[in-house]
Each structure stands twice: as structure tokens, then as C-alpha cells.
Short mmCIF file of C-alpha atoms in Angstrom, two decimals:
data_model
loop_
_atom_site.label_atom_id
_atom_site.label_comp_id
_atom_site.label_asym_id
_atom_site.label_seq_id
_atom_site.Cartn_x
_atom_site.Cartn_y
_atom_site.Cartn_z
CA UNK B 1 -102.72 81.91 6.73
CA UNK B 2 -103.92 85.46 8.32
CA UNK B 3 -100.31 87.22 7.42
CA UNK B 4 -97.29 86.67 5.95
CA UNK B 5 -94.87 85.42 8.36
CA UNK B 6 -91.29 85.91 7.06
CA UNK B 7 -88.29 84.25 7.95
CA UNK B 8 -84.78 85.24 9.63
CA UNK B 9 -81.81 82.87 9.50
CA UNK B 10 -79.80 82.75 13.16
CA UNK B 11 -75.71 82.45 12.72
CA UNK B 12 -73.40 81.08 14.06
CA UNK B 13 -69.60 80.30 12.82
CA UNK B 14 -69.66 77.00 14.35
CA UNK B 15 -72.48 74.83 16.68
CA UNK B 16 -73.06 71.19 16.84
CA UNK B 17 -75.95 70.68 15.52
CA UNK B 18 -78.31 72.90 13.45
CA UNK B 19 -80.77 70.88 13.76
CA UNK B 20 -80.08 70.29 17.25
CA UNK B 21 -80.77 74.26 17.82
CA UNK B 22 -83.93 74.69 15.84
CA UNK B 23 -85.70 71.01 17.33
CA UNK B 24 -84.86 72.99 21.20
CA UNK B 25 -86.35 76.14 19.61
CA UNK B 26 -89.52 73.86 18.73
CA UNK B 27 -90.05 72.16 22.49
CA UNK B 28 -90.54 76.11 23.19
CA UNK B 29 -93.53 76.07 21.33
CA UNK B 30 -93.17 78.68 18.42
CA UNK B 31 -95.87 80.25 15.56
CA UNK B 32 -93.37 81.33 12.85
CA UNK B 33 -90.65 79.65 11.11
CA UNK B 34 -87.19 79.51 12.50
CA UNK B 35 -84.06 79.03 10.40
CA UNK B 36 -80.49 78.31 11.57
CA UNK B 37 -77.75 78.21 9.24
CA UNK B 38 -74.08 77.82 10.57
CA UNK B 39 -70.34 77.90 8.59
CA UNK B 40 -69.19 74.01 10.36
CA UNK B 41 -71.46 72.18 12.05
CA UNK B 42 -69.19 69.76 14.38
CA UNK B 43 -72.03 66.52 15.07
CA UNK B 44 -73.54 67.03 12.31
CA UNK B 45 -76.93 64.66 11.38
CA UNK B 46 -77.52 62.44 8.66
CA UNK B 47 -80.76 60.06 8.10
CA UNK B 48 -81.10 57.34 10.60
CA UNK B 49 -78.53 59.14 13.39
CA UNK B 50 -75.66 58.45 10.80
CA UNK B 51 -72.72 61.61 10.69
CA UNK B 52 -72.89 64.68 7.93
CA UNK B 53 -69.63 65.55 7.00
CA UNK B 54 -69.61 69.56 7.63
CA UNK B 55 -66.82 70.56 5.42
CA UNK B 56 -66.17 74.84 5.17
CA UNK B 57 -67.27 76.60 2.39
CA UNK B 58 -70.54 74.65 2.62
CA UNK B 59 -74.09 74.69 3.17
CA UNK B 60 -75.85 73.66 7.13
CA UNK B 61 -79.07 74.96 7.28
CA UNK B 62 -81.93 73.62 9.50
CA UNK B 63 -85.35 75.41 9.48
CA UNK B 64 -88.09 75.01 11.46
CA UNK B 65 -91.97 74.38 10.19
CA UNK B 66 -94.60 76.33 13.05
CA UNK B 67 -97.69 73.62 12.91
CA UNK B 68 -100.30 75.94 10.94
CA UNK B 69 -98.20 75.59 8.03
CA UNK B 70 -98.30 72.02 7.14
CA UNK B 71 -101.83 70.81 6.23
CA UNK B 72 -102.10 67.26 6.74
CA UNK B 73 -102.24 66.18 3.69
CA UNK B 74 -98.58 67.74 2.40
CA UNK B 75 -96.89 66.17 5.60
CA UNK B 76 -96.12 62.25 4.54
CA UNK B 77 -94.09 64.43 0.82
CA UNK B 78 -93.09 66.77 3.11
CA UNK B 79 -89.19 65.36 2.19
CA UNK B 80 -90.06 65.28 -1.93
CA UNK B 81 -91.30 68.78 -1.86
CA UNK B 82 -88.33 70.21 0.31
CA UNK B 83 -86.47 68.10 -2.76
CA UNK B 84 -88.27 69.83 -6.02
CA UNK B 85 -87.40 73.82 -4.28
CA UNK B 86 -84.18 72.98 -3.70
CA UNK B 87 -83.06 71.54 -6.76
CA UNK B 88 -85.35 74.59 -7.97
CA UNK B 89 -83.03 76.93 -5.44
CA UNK B 90 -79.21 75.57 -7.27
CA UNK B 91 -80.85 75.65 -10.82
CA UNK B 92 -81.73 79.40 -9.92
CA UNK B 93 -78.27 80.33 -8.61
CA UNK B 94 -75.72 77.50 -9.73
CA UNK B 95 -76.79 76.54 -13.38
CA UNK B 96 -77.58 73.04 -12.56
CA UNK B 97 -80.79 70.97 -11.74
CA UNK B 98 -79.83 67.88 -9.75
CA UNK B 99 -82.12 65.22 -9.65
CA UNK B 100 -83.70 63.51 -6.36
CA UNK B 101 -82.54 60.32 -4.93
CA UNK B 102 -85.27 58.81 -2.55
CA UNK B 103 -85.86 60.08 -0.14
CA UNK B 104 -83.35 63.03 0.83
CA UNK B 105 -80.57 62.58 -1.95
CA UNK B 106 -79.37 65.84 -4.80
CA UNK B 107 -77.11 64.31 -6.83
CA UNK B 108 -75.74 64.92 -10.52
CA UNK B 109 -73.81 62.76 -12.25
CA UNK B 110 -74.57 59.97 -9.83
CA UNK B 111 -72.65 62.18 -7.41
CA UNK B 112 -73.61 63.40 -4.33
CA UNK B 113 -74.16 66.94 -4.02
CA UNK B 114 -76.06 67.21 -1.04
CA UNK B 115 -79.00 65.77 0.97
CA UNK B 116 -82.45 66.58 3.36
CA UNK B 117 -83.72 64.94 5.83
CA UNK B 118 -86.91 65.93 6.81
CA UNK B 119 -89.14 65.44 10.34
CA UNK B 120 -92.42 65.80 11.69
CA UNK B 121 -92.83 66.62 15.49
CA UNK B 122 -96.48 64.90 17.11
CA UNK B 123 -97.21 65.18 21.30
CA UNK B 124 -100.46 63.61 22.38
CA UNK B 125 -101.42 62.85 18.60
CA UNK B 126 -100.60 66.30 17.60
CA UNK B 127 -99.15 67.66 15.03
CA UNK B 128 -96.13 70.30 16.93
CA UNK B 129 -94.07 70.87 13.50
CA UNK B 130 -91.52 70.19 11.07
CA UNK B 131 -88.14 70.17 11.14
CA UNK B 132 -85.95 70.67 7.73
CA UNK B 133 -81.79 70.00 7.55
CA UNK B 134 -80.05 70.73 4.31
CA UNK B 135 -76.49 70.36 4.08
CA UNK B 136 -75.06 70.93 0.00
CA UNK B 137 -71.83 71.10 -0.58
CA UNK B 138 -71.00 74.32 -2.37
CA UNK B 139 -67.27 74.39 -2.76
CA UNK B 140 -66.35 71.29 -0.76
CA UNK B 141 -66.86 67.56 -0.41
CA UNK B 142 -65.84 64.15 1.44
CA UNK B 143 -63.27 62.48 -0.13
CA UNK B 144 -62.34 58.05 -0.40
CA UNK B 145 -66.59 57.45 0.70
CA UNK B 146 -67.22 53.66 0.99
CA UNK B 147 -70.57 54.29 -0.16
CA UNK B 148 -71.21 56.48 -2.30
CA UNK B 149 -69.66 59.27 -4.68
CA UNK B 150 -69.53 62.65 -4.09
CA UNK B 151 -69.19 66.46 -5.84
CA UNK B 152 -69.47 70.09 -5.07
CA UNK B 153 -71.63 72.85 -7.07
CA UNK B 154 -68.31 74.63 -7.27
CA UNK B 155 -66.00 72.04 -9.14
CA UNK B 156 -69.23 70.71 -11.23
CA UNK B 157 -69.87 75.30 -12.97
CA UNK B 158 -67.16 77.26 -10.97
CA UNK B 159 -69.84 79.32 -9.43
CA UNK B 160 -68.94 80.63 -5.28
CA UNK B 161 -71.70 81.31 -3.38
CA UNK B 162 -70.67 82.45 0.28
CA UNK B 163 -72.58 79.82 3.11
CA UNK B 164 -74.04 82.65 5.16
CA UNK B 165 -75.93 84.21 1.79
CA UNK B 166 -77.11 80.72 0.63
CA UNK B 167 -78.38 79.76 3.70
CA UNK B 168 -80.22 83.36 3.84
CA UNK B 169 -81.48 83.06 0.15
CA UNK B 170 -82.27 79.02 0.65
CA UNK B 171 -84.27 79.45 3.60
CA UNK B 172 -86.42 82.59 2.30
CA UNK B 173 -86.86 80.33 -0.84
CA UNK B 174 -88.15 77.57 0.33
CA UNK B 175 -90.28 79.60 3.41
CA UNK B 176 -92.12 81.50 0.90
CA UNK B 177 -93.02 78.23 -1.44
CA UNK B 178 -94.36 76.69 2.18
CA UNK B 179 -96.13 79.83 2.32
CA UNK B 180 -97.42 80.48 -0.76
CA UNK B 181 -98.67 77.28 -1.35
CA UNK B 182 -99.17 77.68 -4.77
CA UNK B 183 -98.96 73.08 -5.52
CA UNK B 184 -101.44 70.86 -4.49
CA UNK B 185 -100.19 66.93 -3.19
CA UNK B 186 -100.43 65.68 -7.18
CA UNK B 187 -98.85 68.19 -8.37
CA UNK B 188 -96.05 68.07 -5.89
CA UNK B 189 -95.27 64.47 -5.92
CA UNK B 190 -95.67 64.80 -10.23
CA UNK B 191 -92.88 67.24 -10.13
CA UNK B 192 -90.63 65.07 -8.00
CA UNK B 193 -91.45 61.93 -10.23
CA UNK B 194 -90.32 63.89 -13.76
CA UNK B 195 -86.90 64.47 -11.79
CA UNK B 196 -85.90 61.23 -9.41
CA UNK B 197 -82.85 59.70 -9.86
CA UNK B 198 -84.18 55.94 -9.70
CA UNK B 199 -87.22 55.58 -11.36
CA UNK B 200 -86.82 52.99 -14.15
CA UNK B 201 -83.49 51.61 -11.99
CA UNK B 202 -82.81 48.31 -9.80
CA UNK B 203 -82.32 48.50 -6.07
CA UNK B 204 -81.28 46.20 -4.08
CA UNK B 205 -81.18 45.62 -0.26
CA UNK B 206 -79.15 43.95 2.23
CA UNK B 207 -80.68 40.91 2.21
CA UNK B 208 -80.53 40.70 -1.90
CA UNK B 209 -84.57 41.21 -2.41
CA UNK B 210 -84.08 43.33 -5.59
CA UNK B 211 -86.47 45.60 -7.14
CA UNK B 212 -87.16 48.18 -9.75
CA UNK B 213 -88.60 51.27 -8.83
CA UNK B 214 -91.99 51.82 -10.87
CA UNK B 215 -92.89 56.24 -9.63
CA UNK B 216 -93.61 57.42 -6.25
CA UNK B 217 -96.73 57.45 -4.82
CA UNK B 218 -98.88 60.90 -3.11
CA UNK B 219 -98.20 59.47 0.24
CA UNK B 220 -94.42 59.74 0.17
CA UNK B 221 -94.08 55.93 -0.86
CA UNK B 222 -91.59 54.63 -2.80
CA UNK B 223 -93.83 51.90 -5.11
CA UNK B 224 -91.32 48.89 -6.46
CA UNK B 225 -91.69 45.36 -8.73
CA UNK B 226 -90.00 43.36 -7.27
CA UNK B 227 -88.08 40.03 -8.83
CA UNK B 228 -90.76 37.82 -8.37
CA UNK B 229 -93.59 39.72 -9.73
CA UNK B 230 -94.94 40.97 -6.24
CA UNK B 231 -95.39 45.35 -6.32
CA UNK B 232 -94.16 46.69 -2.89
CA UNK B 233 -94.25 49.88 -1.44
CA UNK B 234 -91.61 51.73 1.03
CA UNK B 235 -91.40 54.53 3.30
CA UNK B 236 -88.47 56.21 4.85
CA UNK B 237 -89.94 56.59 8.36
CA UNK B 238 -89.40 52.98 10.15
CA UNK B 239 -88.81 50.96 7.20
CA UNK B 240 -87.62 47.37 8.19
CA UNK B 241 -85.66 47.83 4.33
CA UNK B 242 -82.90 49.77 4.42
CA UNK B 243 -82.66 50.14 0.27
CA UNK B 244 -79.49 51.37 -1.82
CA UNK B 245 -79.68 52.36 -5.10
CA UNK B 246 -77.08 50.00 -6.78
CA UNK B 247 -74.23 51.78 -7.73
CA UNK B 248 -74.20 51.43 -11.70
CA UNK B 249 -70.46 52.22 -12.95
CA UNK B 250 -70.71 50.35 -16.13
CA UNK B 251 -73.35 51.85 -18.22
CA UNK B 252 -75.20 51.73 -22.23
CA UNK B 253 -75.93 54.28 -24.52
CA UNK B 254 -77.75 54.28 -27.76
CA UNK B 255 -78.61 57.22 -30.07
CA UNK B 256 -80.69 55.98 -33.10
CA UNK B 257 -80.74 58.16 -35.82
CA UNK B 258 -82.25 58.19 -39.51
CA UNK B 259 -79.71 56.29 -40.79
CA UNK B 260 -77.77 54.79 -38.06
CA UNK B 261 -78.12 52.77 -34.02
CA UNK B 262 -75.32 53.80 -32.50
CA UNK B 263 -74.02 52.27 -29.08
CA UNK B 264 -71.66 53.79 -26.20
CA UNK B 265 -70.24 51.76 -23.33
CA UNK B 266 -69.64 54.02 -20.73
CA UNK B 267 -67.81 54.54 -17.37
CA UNK B 268 -68.42 56.86 -14.27
CA UNK B 269 -65.36 57.45 -12.25
CA UNK B 270 -66.89 60.00 -9.06
CA UNK B 271 -69.35 62.64 -11.40
CA UNK B 272 -66.33 62.13 -14.65
CA UNK B 273 -68.61 60.38 -17.52
CA UNK B 274 -67.03 58.76 -20.76
CA UNK B 275 -67.15 56.68 -23.41
CA UNK B 276 -65.10 53.78 -23.74
CA UNK B 277 -66.24 52.06 -26.84
CA UNK B 278 -68.63 52.50 -29.25
CA UNK B 279 -70.70 49.94 -32.25
CA UNK B 280 -73.37 50.82 -34.75
CA UNK B 281 -75.10 49.36 -37.56
CA UNK B 282 -76.85 50.76 -40.60
CA UNK B 283 -80.71 51.18 -40.32
CA UNK B 284 -81.52 50.48 -44.03
CA UNK B 285 -79.71 46.61 -44.19
CA UNK B 286 -79.33 46.49 -48.17
CA UNK B 287 -76.01 44.42 -48.14
CA UNK B 288 -74.32 41.19 -46.33
CA UNK B 289 -71.90 43.89 -45.53
CA UNK B 290 -74.81 45.32 -43.30
CA UNK B 291 -75.61 42.09 -42.08
CA UNK B 292 -72.58 41.27 -41.25
CA UNK B 293 -72.40 45.12 -39.56
CA UNK B 294 -75.74 44.43 -37.44
CA UNK B 295 -74.00 41.58 -36.41
CA UNK B 296 -70.64 42.42 -35.65
CA UNK B 297 -72.39 45.61 -32.93
CA UNK B 298 -75.18 42.96 -31.55
CA UNK B 299 -72.10 40.72 -30.42
CA UNK B 300 -70.18 43.84 -29.27
CA UNK B 301 -73.11 45.05 -27.29
CA UNK B 302 -74.22 41.97 -25.95
CA UNK B 303 -70.43 41.28 -24.62
CA UNK B 304 -70.76 44.94 -23.11
CA UNK B 305 -73.59 42.95 -20.99
CA UNK B 306 -71.51 40.22 -19.68
CA UNK B 307 -69.01 41.92 -18.67
CA UNK B 308 -71.01 43.93 -16.15
CA UNK B 309 -72.78 46.64 -17.47
CA UNK B 310 -75.90 48.16 -16.60
CA UNK B 311 -78.93 45.89 -17.89
CA UNK B 312 -80.64 49.51 -18.04
CA UNK B 313 -80.04 50.95 -21.94
CA UNK B 314 -81.03 54.24 -21.66
CA UNK B 315 -81.97 55.80 -25.59
CA UNK B 316 -82.12 58.64 -27.81
CA UNK B 317 -84.55 58.13 -30.95
CA UNK B 318 -85.04 60.49 -33.49
CA UNK B 319 -86.41 57.45 -35.56
CA UNK B 320 -90.05 56.48 -34.59
CA UNK B 321 -90.58 53.61 -38.07
CA UNK B 322 -87.55 51.34 -36.59
CA UNK B 323 -88.22 51.59 -32.83
CA UNK B 324 -89.71 48.24 -33.15
CA UNK B 325 -86.92 46.56 -34.44
CA UNK B 326 -83.91 48.28 -32.13
CA UNK B 327 -86.30 47.64 -29.27
CA UNK B 328 -86.30 43.75 -30.67
CA UNK B 329 -82.41 44.07 -31.26
CA UNK B 330 -81.76 45.49 -27.48
CA UNK B 331 -84.00 42.74 -25.77
CA UNK B 332 -83.22 39.72 -27.75
CA UNK B 333 -80.08 40.40 -26.21
CA UNK B 334 -81.01 40.99 -22.62
CA UNK B 335 -81.23 44.84 -22.35
CA UNK B 336 -84.01 46.85 -20.40
CA UNK B 337 -84.50 50.12 -22.47
CA UNK B 338 -85.56 53.94 -20.99
CA UNK B 339 -85.93 56.73 -22.84
CA UNK B 340 -83.97 60.09 -22.37
CA UNK B 341 -86.35 62.64 -21.34
CA UNK B 342 -87.06 66.28 -21.76
CA UNK B 343 -85.39 67.19 -18.15
CA UNK B 344 -82.15 69.30 -18.77
CA UNK B 345 -79.83 69.13 -16.67
CA UNK B 346 -78.58 72.75 -16.36
CA UNK B 347 -80.87 75.42 -16.27
CA UNK B 348 -81.95 75.74 -19.91
CA UNK B 349 -83.56 78.43 -21.50
CA UNK B 350 -84.48 78.51 -25.33
CA UNK B 351 -86.20 80.52 -27.44
CA UNK B 352 -87.29 76.57 -28.91
CA UNK B 353 -90.27 75.06 -27.33
CA UNK B 354 -88.18 72.27 -25.82
CA UNK B 355 -91.19 69.99 -26.32
CA UNK B 356 -90.33 69.65 -29.94
CA UNK B 357 -86.80 70.34 -30.13
CA UNK B 358 -85.77 66.99 -31.77
CA UNK B 359 -84.16 64.77 -28.86
CA UNK B 360 -81.04 64.63 -30.37
CA UNK B 361 -80.54 67.98 -30.50
CA UNK B 362 -81.26 68.63 -27.09
CA UNK B 363 -78.74 65.71 -25.92
CA UNK B 364 -76.47 67.10 -27.78
CA UNK B 365 -76.78 70.74 -26.22
CA UNK B 366 -76.67 69.25 -22.92
CA UNK B 367 -73.57 67.62 -24.09
CA UNK B 368 -72.02 71.25 -25.10
CA UNK B 369 -73.07 72.53 -21.85
CA UNK B 370 -71.80 69.76 -19.42
CA UNK B 371 -68.46 70.84 -20.87
CA UNK B 372 -69.01 74.14 -20.76
CA UNK B 373 -69.31 74.31 -17.00
CA UNK B 374 -66.22 72.06 -16.69
CA UNK B 375 -64.28 74.99 -18.58
CA UNK B 376 -63.38 72.86 -21.55
CA UNK B 377 -64.31 76.02 -23.75
CA UNK B 378 -66.71 78.86 -22.46
CA UNK B 379 -68.07 81.97 -24.93
CA UNK B 380 -71.25 80.99 -26.92
CA UNK B 381 -71.29 78.82 -29.09
CA UNK B 382 -72.62 77.15 -32.51
CA UNK B 383 -73.20 73.44 -32.68
CA UNK B 384 -73.25 71.90 -35.50
CA UNK B 385 -74.15 68.05 -35.95
CA UNK B 386 -73.33 66.88 -39.72
CA UNK B 387 -75.85 63.85 -40.12
CA UNK B 388 -78.96 62.72 -42.79
CA UNK B 389 -79.23 66.09 -41.50
CA UNK B 390 -77.49 68.78 -41.24
CA UNK B 391 -78.08 70.90 -37.42
CA UNK B 392 -76.77 74.23 -36.94
CA UNK B 393 -77.69 75.42 -32.76
CA UNK B 394 -76.67 78.44 -31.46
CA UNK B 395 -76.02 78.91 -27.83
CA UNK B 396 -75.58 82.26 -25.67
CA UNK B 397 -72.46 83.06 -22.98
CA UNK B 398 -74.88 82.52 -20.48
CA UNK B 399 -76.29 79.22 -21.65
CA UNK B 400 -79.78 80.24 -22.86
CA UNK B 401 -80.46 78.34 -26.47
CA UNK B 402 -80.80 81.08 -28.82
CA UNK B 403 -82.17 78.57 -31.85
CA UNK B 404 -80.75 77.01 -35.11
CA UNK B 405 -81.25 76.02 -38.38
CA UNK B 406 -82.20 72.73 -39.95
CA UNK B 407 -80.78 71.62 -43.65
CA UNK B 408 -80.04 69.22 -45.80
CA UNK B 409 -77.16 66.41 -45.38
CA UNK B 410 -74.13 65.21 -47.07
CA UNK B 411 -76.54 62.09 -47.95
CA UNK B 412 -79.71 63.37 -48.58
CA UNK B 413 -77.36 65.26 -50.82
CA UNK B 414 -77.03 63.05 -52.99
CA UNK B 415 -79.43 61.58 -53.43
CA UNK B 416 -81.73 64.15 -53.71
CA UNK B 417 -79.63 65.07 -57.44
CA UNK B 418 -79.99 61.43 -58.29
CA UNK B 419 -83.79 61.52 -58.10
CA UNK B 420 -84.99 64.43 -59.07
CA UNK B 421 -82.51 64.82 -62.65
CA UNK B 422 -82.55 62.40 -65.07
CA UNK B 423 -79.40 61.88 -65.57
CA UNK B 424 -76.96 62.69 -62.39
CA UNK B 425 -75.40 59.24 -60.74
CA UNK B 426 -75.96 58.39 -57.36
CA UNK B 427 -72.81 58.69 -55.33
CA UNK B 428 -71.90 57.84 -52.22
CA UNK B 429 -71.02 60.09 -49.27
CA UNK B 430 -67.40 61.53 -50.25
CA UNK B 431 -64.27 60.06 -47.73
CA UNK B 432 -60.96 61.28 -46.20
CA UNK B 433 -58.90 58.40 -49.06
CA UNK B 434 -60.44 60.64 -51.70
CA UNK B 435 -59.37 63.84 -52.38
CA UNK B 436 -60.66 65.26 -54.96
CA UNK B 437 -63.47 67.00 -52.97
CA UNK B 438 -61.58 69.97 -51.69
CA UNK B 439 -60.78 71.22 -55.62
CA UNK B 440 -62.74 71.88 -58.39
CA UNK B 441 -64.63 68.92 -59.70
CA UNK B 442 -63.04 68.22 -63.33
CA UNK B 443 -66.10 65.34 -64.11
CA UNK B 444 -69.32 64.82 -63.24
CA UNK B 445 -68.80 62.57 -60.29
CA UNK B 446 -66.25 64.86 -58.74
CA UNK B 447 -68.22 68.40 -59.29
CA UNK B 448 -71.41 66.51 -57.09
CA UNK B 449 -68.79 64.86 -54.37
CA UNK B 450 -67.25 68.18 -53.83
CA UNK B 451 -70.12 70.35 -53.68
CA UNK B 452 -71.58 67.89 -50.80
CA UNK B 453 -69.56 68.62 -48.99
CA UNK B 454 -68.39 72.43 -50.09
CA UNK B 455 -72.19 73.67 -49.82
CA UNK B 456 -72.66 73.12 -46.01
CA UNK B 457 -68.90 74.28 -45.07
CA UNK B 458 -69.99 77.83 -46.96
CA UNK B 459 -73.64 77.01 -44.88
CA UNK B 460 -71.52 76.98 -42.00
CA UNK B 461 -69.39 79.72 -42.83
CA UNK B 462 -71.81 82.04 -43.63
CA UNK B 463 -74.41 81.12 -40.75
CA UNK B 464 -71.06 81.99 -37.96
CA UNK B 465 -70.36 85.10 -38.93
CA UNK B 466 -74.06 86.25 -39.49
CA UNK B 467 -74.30 85.56 -35.91
CA UNK B 468 -71.89 86.75 -35.08
CA UNK B 469 -71.72 90.35 -36.33
CA UNK B 470 -75.66 90.30 -35.33
CA UNK B 471 -74.40 89.64 -31.79
CA UNK B 472 -71.25 92.33 -32.13
CA UNK B 473 -69.12 89.02 -31.05
CA UNK B 474 -65.11 88.36 -32.91
CA UNK B 475 -65.51 85.69 -34.60
CA UNK B 476 -62.56 84.19 -32.85
CA UNK B 477 -65.03 84.15 -29.76
CA UNK B 478 -67.33 81.84 -30.70
CA UNK B 479 -66.68 78.23 -30.21
CA UNK B 480 -67.70 76.05 -33.12
CA UNK B 481 -68.09 72.10 -31.93
CA UNK B 482 -68.22 69.65 -34.45
CA UNK B 483 -70.27 66.15 -34.19
CA UNK B 484 -71.27 63.91 -36.68
CA UNK B 485 -70.29 61.17 -39.76
CA UNK B 486 -69.04 63.94 -41.86
CA UNK B 487 -67.36 66.10 -39.57
CA UNK B 488 -63.77 65.19 -40.52
CA UNK B 489 -64.37 66.49 -43.96
CA UNK B 490 -66.36 69.84 -43.89
CA UNK B 491 -63.67 70.49 -40.76
CA UNK B 492 -60.71 71.58 -43.14
CA UNK B 493 -62.78 73.61 -45.85
CA UNK B 494 -63.93 76.18 -42.96
CA UNK B 495 -62.27 79.49 -43.23
CA UNK B 496 -63.90 81.20 -40.07
CA UNK B 497 -60.98 82.10 -37.25
CA UNK B 498 -63.57 80.58 -34.79
CA UNK B 499 -62.12 78.23 -32.14
CA UNK B 500 -62.96 74.69 -33.48
CA UNK B 501 -63.26 71.39 -31.64
CA UNK B 502 -64.43 67.84 -33.48
CA UNK B 503 -66.38 65.92 -30.38
CA UNK B 504 -67.16 62.58 -31.43
CA UNK B 505 -70.82 61.01 -30.22
CA UNK B 506 -71.80 64.20 -28.78
CA UNK B 507 -75.75 62.94 -28.73
CA UNK B 508 -74.22 59.57 -27.31
CA UNK B 509 -72.40 62.06 -24.38
CA UNK B 510 -75.56 64.01 -24.13
CA UNK B 511 -77.60 60.86 -23.67
CA UNK B 512 -75.01 59.56 -21.06
CA UNK B 513 -75.27 62.59 -18.58
CA UNK B 514 -78.66 62.68 -18.63
CA UNK B 515 -78.57 58.95 -18.26
CA UNK B 516 -76.61 58.88 -14.96
CA UNK B 517 -78.91 61.97 -13.59
CA UNK B 518 -82.39 59.43 -13.72
CA UNK B 519 -83.68 61.36 -16.55
#
């Protein structure tokens, strides 16, 4: 384009439809972008002519793109492109990154927070421009819907963005991105795939034909693999199929660690996700009791499937050596598996290379950020995971991951003492019914047991004090989140005055949150 064009939002307190105004302006001919925003729409338009609920406090925005702003190859993927841009704008301004439900929905925790409607205009075979309609649930959301659940960005994050300012900000962000045109069609499609909710999930049409979403094409099609094995591509325009994503409210997640494979049955009610039942088996099965535990776990997980849980299991694994055995375990029951991806729901910034941080730590951080966004606790946070390894991760008040530590775990320490000394016995990990772990050892055995727990508690105390000192944070303002099998033993030994919360199955909670956002 020879010169840069700006976009100014034409603001209305109340209109029938912002999209109707934009189309009227477009019909008069235009060479520059048009944007119309409103506090209230009395006849908002959704996809296929449906009514869009327009509530006070929300964003109602329509944009008209002039013909010269979109080359031919970009027109079929305009809806995907706008979805990617809206997701980025929301992440920048609200700290959460919604996923995209083809062809035009923005969703978080499987609840709709916004919708997009893109329409191209042609006359005599010539492209005359495109209109974009965007609605975002910023402060409020429709209730008691039959087809889907909804939520608002304010409910999820506690942040408020006045509608008029939000319209102006989003319109300028979208237009500057389109005008700069720094991404190829392939790059846009790849970014869409990366945050699409439906890949790997089943879709069903109203004649009960079922297919699994494979990908999205560079022409904007959704690619399905049908039950009969026949591939199919579906376009949002003029399609004979009316597809709806199965509204899963009962699903299964797994956390495959170094010592255990854990499973959780999860429910979703609106935008609340809960783990209602768990089980596990030991990976290194060395006794009859281990085999019995595995069989019991298999029966429990199979029961979840027969009770109506989705057959797609969402997995987090840090144990490559056990993955094949785990895969056989779940596929024998009847599950398909999908690995959680490193795409944060929250706008996570990290001192780490996030491609190298362990998936268990990544999921735990996401779970903590989700709890913080709901006001369960706030301020800087130290996340402590006590398993085969012991990890500490620090998150700042504004949600930045500052880094952390990886140390030896209780069981690993006991094994190391035995294997690297000639006379020290191999001790089982201490349990809560053996109280001598929190006193001075009076025998070799009790000295080893006590030290295995006390050294970790002392380490946590020291790192909490040092973090607060270096960052000028009062200890009482630091939230410490404990998870892992040894949390009950370590917690009574901590001496810091920080708020301490023990959260069971923290990694699986993170998996569940990311699973419902299509990762």
C-alpha cells in the first residue's frame, strides 16, 4: 500500500447493528478502513443470521476493510486471521489467551467469551471489501443458554476495560496488523492450528455423522476424518453440514511422572473445572500389591469411560521410557490420547525457555495462574512440587515466571544414601503415621527418615526467605503452594510466616484447564 491509513471508531450509544452501519458505508464505496462501535446493539447479528446478545459493558465492534487491503490468497482465511489477532489482543490486555473454536468463536474453559463474523462482498465478480463483526463478553455474559456455556473476561481475570476504549484499541490493533501484513497465509494458518480448540476432538452433525478434526487448511477449511475413515473438508460458507463441537462436561486427564501414572476424572460446569475422582498406579511394578494397584486403577478408569466420559484422554508426561506402556494401558481400555501442548492459557512470560521447562512444571504454573485469576490468592507465589524430584518455581505478582530450582526428592535421597554407602539401609519414604520423622533421630533408621524430610523443609524455608529479601517482599505476602505426595509431611516443618496452601493434584488441574482450552 502506498500510504498508511488510520482507523477511527465511529461511536454510538445505541444502534440496531454496528455491522449494518458498516455495510451501508461500504455500499457507498470506500478506500479506507471503517470502524463502528456501540455501547448497545438492539439487533446484533451472529453467524447464519442468528441474534447476537448485546449486553452492557461488552464490546460491540464492526470493521470494514477496503478492497486493496486484502489480496486474494488472504480472503478465505480472514476469519482465522481475525481470530488469531483477537486472541493476541485479549492476551495482551487481560492476561488470558482464549482458544479458537472454528469458524468464529473465542472460548476459555470451554465457555464462549466472544464471536467473530467475517463477510466478503463481491459485485460483478470483483472483490469490494470485507466486513468484520466482533463481540466480546468483557463485563457480562448471557446465561441459561441451551447450546453452549458463556463467561466474561472480567469474571475470569477481574480486569475491566471500558467498552469505548476497548473498541478503539482493538480496531487499531487489527487494522495495523492487516496493514503491516507481516505474516504469510501459511503462518496465519499455523498460528490458528496452534490455538484451535477442536483438533483431536469429535464433531457431530445434526444427522449424527461423526468425525475427528485433523487440521485446518490454508484455504480456511476444517479437515475431518470421518468414522468410516473417509476424509472430509468443511467450509463455513454455504456448507450443507451444521457442525457442533460435542459439549464435553466429563473428561479424563493423566499425569505420567517418574514414579506414578495418575488419572483424574474431571467435570466442567460453566467455566468451573473440578477433579472429582483420582487413581494411580506405580510405574516400576515390583510386587503383587503394585500389580493389584494397577488392575484396580484400570477398572476405575474403564468405569469412567463407561459412565460417559469423553474417549479422548488429555495427557502430561515427563517419562518417555514409560510412554509406550502407558499408551497400551489406556488404549486397551478404549481411550485415545492427546498430549498437552506448551501453549499457555495465561499470557505467561518466563525467564525460562518455555520449550525446555518440564511439562509437569508448565501445567502446575498454569493451574496456579488460573487460581490467582479467580482471586483464590494473590501476590508473588512459590510453587513447590514434592515428588521423585523436588521443584520450586517462582511467579511474580504480575504473573511472570521468574525461574526456579530442581532438587532431589525424598525417595531419591533415600535411594542415593543406600546406593552410595556401604552400610546405610534402604529406607522406605516416611509416612504420617510414623511421627519420628519430625524429631532428632534416635537410630540410624529414624535419623535417615527425619533428614529426608527436614532437609527439604529447610531448603524451602531458605529459598522463600532469600526470594523475599532480594525482591523486597514481606514474607507474609508470599503465597506458597505445596503439591506432591510428601506435602503433608513437609508442611508442619516449614517455619516461614508465608501463607501456605496445599493443593492436591496440581499438575492434573493444569492439564484439565489446558485440555478444556484445546491445547
